[in-house]
């Protein structure tokens, strides 16, 4: 079965919204690469994550994380 789902959508201002859904009964930790160096904000935790070429995540079972990415 699928462990996680990732959805992206280009926003009107050119940023990209990235939603990561944990479909399992266990916490998921990991990271996935971006197209290049990007400014990342965790929208649900209301936290600036800075500039990186990847998004690191830690998502509780059956939960999600949503990020805003600029420069992707």
PDB file of N, CA and C in Angstrom, residues 4-11 13-22 31-36 38-45 49 52-57 59 63-72:
ATOM      1  N   UNK A   4       2.722   7.295   1.815  1.00  0.00           N
ATOM      2  CA  UNK A   4       2.455   8.724   1.868  1.00  0.00           C
ATOM      3  C   UNK A   4       2.022   9.219   0.502  1.00  0.00           C
ATOM      4  N   UNK A   5       1.386  10.353   0.521  1.00  0.00           N
ATOM      5  CA  UNK A   5       0.986  11.030  -0.714  1.00  0.00           C
ATOM      6  C   UNK A   5       1.496  12.451  -0.648  1.00  0.00           C
ATOM      7  N   UNK A   6       1.985  12.945  -1.779  1.00  0.00           N
ATOM      8  CA  UNK A   6       2.465  14.316  -1.876  1.00  0.00           C
ATOM      9  C   UNK A   6       1.702  15.007  -2.997  1.00  0.00           C
ATOM     10  N   UNK A   7       1.122  16.155  -2.669  1.00  0.00           N
ATOM     11  CA  UNK A   7       0.403  16.958  -3.656  1.00  0.00           C
ATOM     12  C   UNK A   7       1.058  18.332  -3.732  1.00  0.00           C
ATOM     13  N   UNK A   8       1.136  18.876  -4.925  1.00  0.00           N
ATOM     14  CA  UNK A   8       1.669  20.229  -5.096  1.00  0.00           C
ATOM     15  C   UNK A   8       0.692  21.061  -5.910  1.00  0.00           C
ATOM     16  N   UNK A   9       0.706  22.356  -5.657  1.00  0.00           N
ATOM     17  CA  UNK A   9      -0.122  23.286  -6.422  1.00  0.00           C
ATOM     18  C   UNK A   9       0.590  24.623  -6.496  1.00  0.00           C
ATOM     19  N   UNK A  10       0.681  25.151  -7.704  1.00  0.00           N
ATOM     20  CA  UNK A  10       1.266  26.485  -7.909  1.00  0.00           C
ATOM     21  C   UNK A  10       0.265  27.518  -7.417  1.00  0.00           C
ATOM     22  N   UNK A  11       0.731  28.460  -6.604  1.00  0.00           N
ATOM     23  CA  UNK A  11      -0.118  29.509  -6.059  1.00  0.00           C
ATOM     24  C   UNK A  11      -0.076  30.729  -6.982  1.00  0.00           C
ATOM     25  N   UNK A  13       0.844  33.726  -6.532  1.00  0.00           N
ATOM     26  CA  UNK A  13       2.034  34.569  -6.451  1.00  0.00           C
ATOM     27  C   UNK A  13       3.292  33.853  -6.959  1.00  0.00           C
ATOM     28  N   UNK A  14       3.158  32.631  -7.459  1.00  0.00           N
ATOM     29  CA  UNK A  14       4.293  31.893  -7.997  1.00  0.00           C
ATOM     30  C   UNK A  14       4.909  30.900  -7.032  1.00  0.00           C
ATOM     31  N   UNK A  15       4.579  31.002  -5.733  1.00  0.00           N
ATOM     32  CA  UNK A  15       5.057  30.011  -4.770  1.00  0.00           C
ATOM     33  C   UNK A  15       4.372  28.668  -5.045  1.00  0.00           C
ATOM     34  N   UNK A  16       4.860  27.607  -4.413  1.00  0.00           N
ATOM     35  CA  UNK A  16       4.255  26.288  -4.554  1.00  0.00           C
ATOM     36  C   UNK A  16       3.819  25.791  -3.182  1.00  0.00           C
ATOM     37  N   UNK A  17       2.584  25.332  -3.077  1.00  0.00           N
ATOM     38  CA  UNK A  17       2.102  24.682  -1.865  1.00  0.00           C
ATOM     39  C   UNK A  17       2.397  23.187  -2.002  1.00  0.00           C
ATOM     40  N   UNK A  18       2.953  22.603  -0.946  1.00  0.00           N
ATOM     41  CA  UNK A  18       3.275  21.174  -0.939  1.00  0.00           C
ATOM     42  C   UNK A  18       2.604  20.553   0.278  1.00  0.00           C
ATOM     43  N   UNK A  19       1.737  19.563   0.065  1.00  0.00           N
ATOM     44  CA  UNK A  19       1.065  18.859   1.151  1.00  0.00           C
ATOM     45  C   UNK A  19       1.552  17.414   1.169  1.00  0.00           C
ATOM     46  N   UNK A  20       1.944  16.948   2.356  1.00  0.00           N
ATOM     47  CA  UNK A  20       2.442  15.582   2.518  1.00  0.00           C
ATOM     48  C   UNK A  20       1.517  14.870   3.503  1.00  0.00           C
ATOM     49  N   UNK A  21       0.915  13.764   3.077  1.00  0.00           N
ATOM     50  CA  UNK A  21      -0.029  13.013   3.894  1.00  0.00           C
ATOM     51  C   UNK A  21       0.568  11.671   4.291  1.00  0.00           C
ATOM     52  N   UNK A  22       0.568  11.366   5.587  1.00  0.00           N
ATOM     53  CA  UNK A  22       1.013  10.080   6.105  1.00  0.00           C
ATOM     54  C   UNK A  22      -0.204   9.157   6.145  1.00  0.00           C
ATOM     55  N   UNK A  31      12.822  12.828   3.990  1.00  0.00           N
ATOM     56  CA  UNK A  31      12.977  14.076   3.248  1.00  0.00           C
ATOM     57  C   UNK A  31      12.794  13.786   1.775  1.00  0.00           C
ATOM     58  N   UNK A  32      12.481  14.839   1.032  1.00  0.00           N
ATOM     59  CA  UNK A  32      12.420  14.706  -0.418  1.00  0.00           C
ATOM     60  C   UNK A  32      13.036  15.938  -1.049  1.00  0.00           C
ATOM     61  N   UNK A  33      13.656  15.764  -2.217  1.00  0.00           N
ATOM     62  CA  UNK A  33      14.378  16.865  -2.852  1.00  0.00           C
ATOM     63  C   UNK A  33      13.443  17.858  -3.527  1.00  0.00           C
ATOM     64  N   UNK A  34      13.914  19.093  -3.622  1.00  0.00           N
ATOM     65  CA  UNK A  34      13.237  20.138  -4.383  1.00  0.00           C
ATOM     66  C   UNK A  34      14.024  20.367  -5.675  1.00  0.00           C
ATOM     67  N   UNK A  35      13.475  21.157  -6.563  1.00  0.00           N
ATOM     68  CA  UNK A  35      14.122  21.414  -7.852  1.00  0.00           C
ATOM     69  C   UNK A  35      15.412  22.213  -7.707  1.00  0.00           C
ATOM     70  N   UNK A  36      15.603  22.854  -6.565  1.00  0.00           N
ATOM     71  CA  UNK A  36      16.797  23.654  -6.305  1.00  0.00           C
ATOM     72  C   UNK A  36      16.644  24.348  -4.972  1.00  0.00           C
ATOM     73  N   UNK A  38      15.449  26.581  -2.266  1.00  0.00           N
ATOM     74  CA  UNK A  38      14.141  27.208  -2.120  1.00  0.00           C
ATOM     75  C   UNK A  38      13.945  27.666  -0.681  1.00  0.00           C
ATOM     76  N   UNK A  39      13.142  28.711  -0.517  1.00  0.00           N
ATOM     77  CA  UNK A  39      12.749  29.198   0.802  1.00  0.00           C
ATOM     78  C   UNK A  39      11.525  28.386   1.225  1.00  0.00           C
ATOM     79  N   UNK A  40      11.542  27.819   2.440  1.00  0.00           N
ATOM     80  CA  UNK A  40      10.482  26.898   2.870  1.00  0.00           C
ATOM     81  C   UNK A  40       9.848  27.401   4.164  1.00  0.00           C
ATOM     82  N   UNK A  41       8.524  27.361   4.212  1.00  0.00           N
ATOM     83  CA  UNK A  41       7.771  27.704   5.429  1.00  0.00           C
ATOM     84  C   UNK A  41       6.799  26.567   5.725  1.00  0.00           C
ATOM     85  N   UNK A  42       6.777  26.112   6.972  1.00  0.00           N
ATOM     86  CA  UNK A  42       5.806  25.125   7.443  1.00  0.00           C
ATOM     87  C   UNK A  42       4.538  25.901   7.786  1.00  0.00           C
ATOM     88  N   UNK A  43       3.501  25.740   6.981  1.00  0.00           N
ATOM     89  CA  UNK A  43       2.292  26.554   7.153  1.00  0.00           C
ATOM     90  C   UNK A  43       1.483  26.155   8.378  1.00  0.00           C
ATOM     91  N   UNK A  44       1.413  24.883   8.714  1.00  0.00           N
ATOM     92  CA  UNK A  44       0.603  24.462   9.852  1.00  0.00           C
ATOM     93  C   UNK A  44       1.268  24.768  11.179  1.00  0.00           C
ATOM     94  N   UNK A  45       2.592  24.675  11.221  1.00  0.00           N
ATOM     95  CA  UNK A  45       3.314  24.996  12.464  1.00  0.00           C
ATOM     96  C   UNK A  45       3.674  26.475  12.534  1.00  0.00           C
ATOM     97  N   UNK A  49      11.389  27.663   7.842  1.00  0.00           N
ATOM     98  CA  UNK A  49      12.376  26.592   7.836  1.00  0.00           C
ATOM     99  C   UNK A  49      13.654  26.990   7.111  1.00  0.00           C
ATOM    100  N   UNK A  52      16.682  25.678   1.588  1.00  0.00           N
ATOM    101  CA  UNK A  52      17.236  24.342   1.419  1.00  0.00           C
ATOM    102  C   UNK A  52      16.868  23.815   0.040  1.00  0.00           C
ATOM    103  N   UNK A  53      17.503  22.725  -0.363  1.00  0.00           N
ATOM    104  CA  UNK A  53      17.148  22.073  -1.616  1.00  0.00           C
ATOM    105  C   UNK A  53      16.339  20.804  -1.354  1.00  0.00           C
ATOM    106  N   UNK A  54      15.826  20.678  -0.104  1.00  0.00           N
ATOM    107  CA  UNK A  54      14.984  19.530   0.244  1.00  0.00           C
ATOM    108  C   UNK A  54      14.079  19.889   1.420  1.00  0.00           C
ATOM    109  N   UNK A  55      12.990  19.151   1.543  1.00  0.00           N
ATOM    110  CA  UNK A  55      12.087  19.305   2.678  1.00  0.00           C
ATOM    111  C   UNK A  55      12.223  18.061   3.550  1.00  0.00           C
ATOM    112  N   UNK A  56      12.592  18.267   4.811  1.00  0.00           N
ATOM    113  CA  UNK A  56      12.635  17.178   5.792  1.00  0.00           C
ATOM    114  C   UNK A  56      11.304  17.182   6.540  1.00  0.00           C
ATOM    115  N   UNK A  57      10.758  16.001   6.793  1.00  0.00           N
ATOM    116  CA  UNK A  57       9.455  15.927   7.453  1.00  0.00           C
ATOM    117  C   UNK A  57       9.454  14.867   8.541  1.00  0.00           C
ATOM    118  N   UNK A  59       6.013  13.243  10.350  1.00  0.00           N
ATOM    119  CA  UNK A  59       4.554  13.346  10.334  1.00  0.00           C
ATOM    120  C   UNK A  59       3.946  12.204  11.138  1.00  0.00           C
ATOM    121  N   UNK A  63      -1.707  11.820   9.659  1.00  0.00           N
ATOM    122  CA  UNK A  63      -1.670  13.279   9.706  1.00  0.00           C
ATOM    123  C   UNK A  63      -1.011  13.815   8.432  1.00  0.00           C
ATOM    124  N   UNK A  64      -0.869  15.122   8.390  1.00  0.00           N
ATOM    125  CA  UNK A  64      -0.302  15.757   7.200  1.00  0.00           C
ATOM    126  C   UNK A  64       0.558  16.951   7.597  1.00  0.00           C
ATOM    127  N   UNK A  65       1.366  17.397   6.644  1.00  0.00           N
ATOM    128  CA  UNK A  65       2.147  18.624   6.787  1.00  0.00           C
ATOM    129  C   UNK A  65       1.956  19.425   5.508  1.00  0.00           C
ATOM    130  N   UNK A  66       1.930  20.753   5.644  1.00  0.00           N
ATOM    131  CA  UNK A  66       1.748  21.621   4.478  1.00  0.00           C
ATOM    132  C   UNK A  66       2.844  22.685   4.495  1.00  0.00           C
ATOM    133  N   UNK A  67       3.496  22.853   3.338  1.00  0.00           N
ATOM    134  CA  UNK A  67       4.608  23.780   3.218  1.00  0.00           C
ATOM    135  C   UNK A  67       4.360  24.760   2.092  1.00  0.00           C
ATOM    136  N   UNK A  68       4.939  25.950   2.224  1.00  0.00           N
ATOM    137  CA  UNK A  68       4.987  26.922   1.122  1.00  0.00           C
ATOM    138  C   UNK A  68       6.435  26.992   0.683  1.00  0.00           C
ATOM    139  N   UNK A  69       6.664  26.817  -0.625  1.00  0.00           N
ATOM    140  CA  UNK A  69       8.007  26.791  -1.180  1.00  0.00           C
ATOM    141  C   UNK A  69       8.141  27.899  -2.213  1.00  0.00           C
ATOM    142  N   UNK A  70       9.154  28.742  -2.044  1.00  0.00           N
ATOM    143  CA  UNK A  70       9.420  29.833  -2.994  1.00  0.00           C
ATOM    144  C   UNK A  70      10.734  29.544  -3.682  1.00  0.00           C
ATOM    145  N   UNK A  71      10.733  29.603  -4.999  1.00  0.00           N
ATOM    146  CA  UNK A  71      11.955  29.399  -5.756  1.00  0.00           C
ATOM    147  C   UNK A  71      12.077  28.003  -6.338  1.00  0.00           C
ATOM    148  N   UNK A  72      11.005  27.261  -6.305  1.00  0.00           N
ATOM    149  CA  UNK A  72      11.007  25.892  -6.825  1.00  0.00           C
ATOM    150  C   UNK A  72      10.938  25.878  -8.328  1.00  0.00           C
TER     151      UNK A  72
END
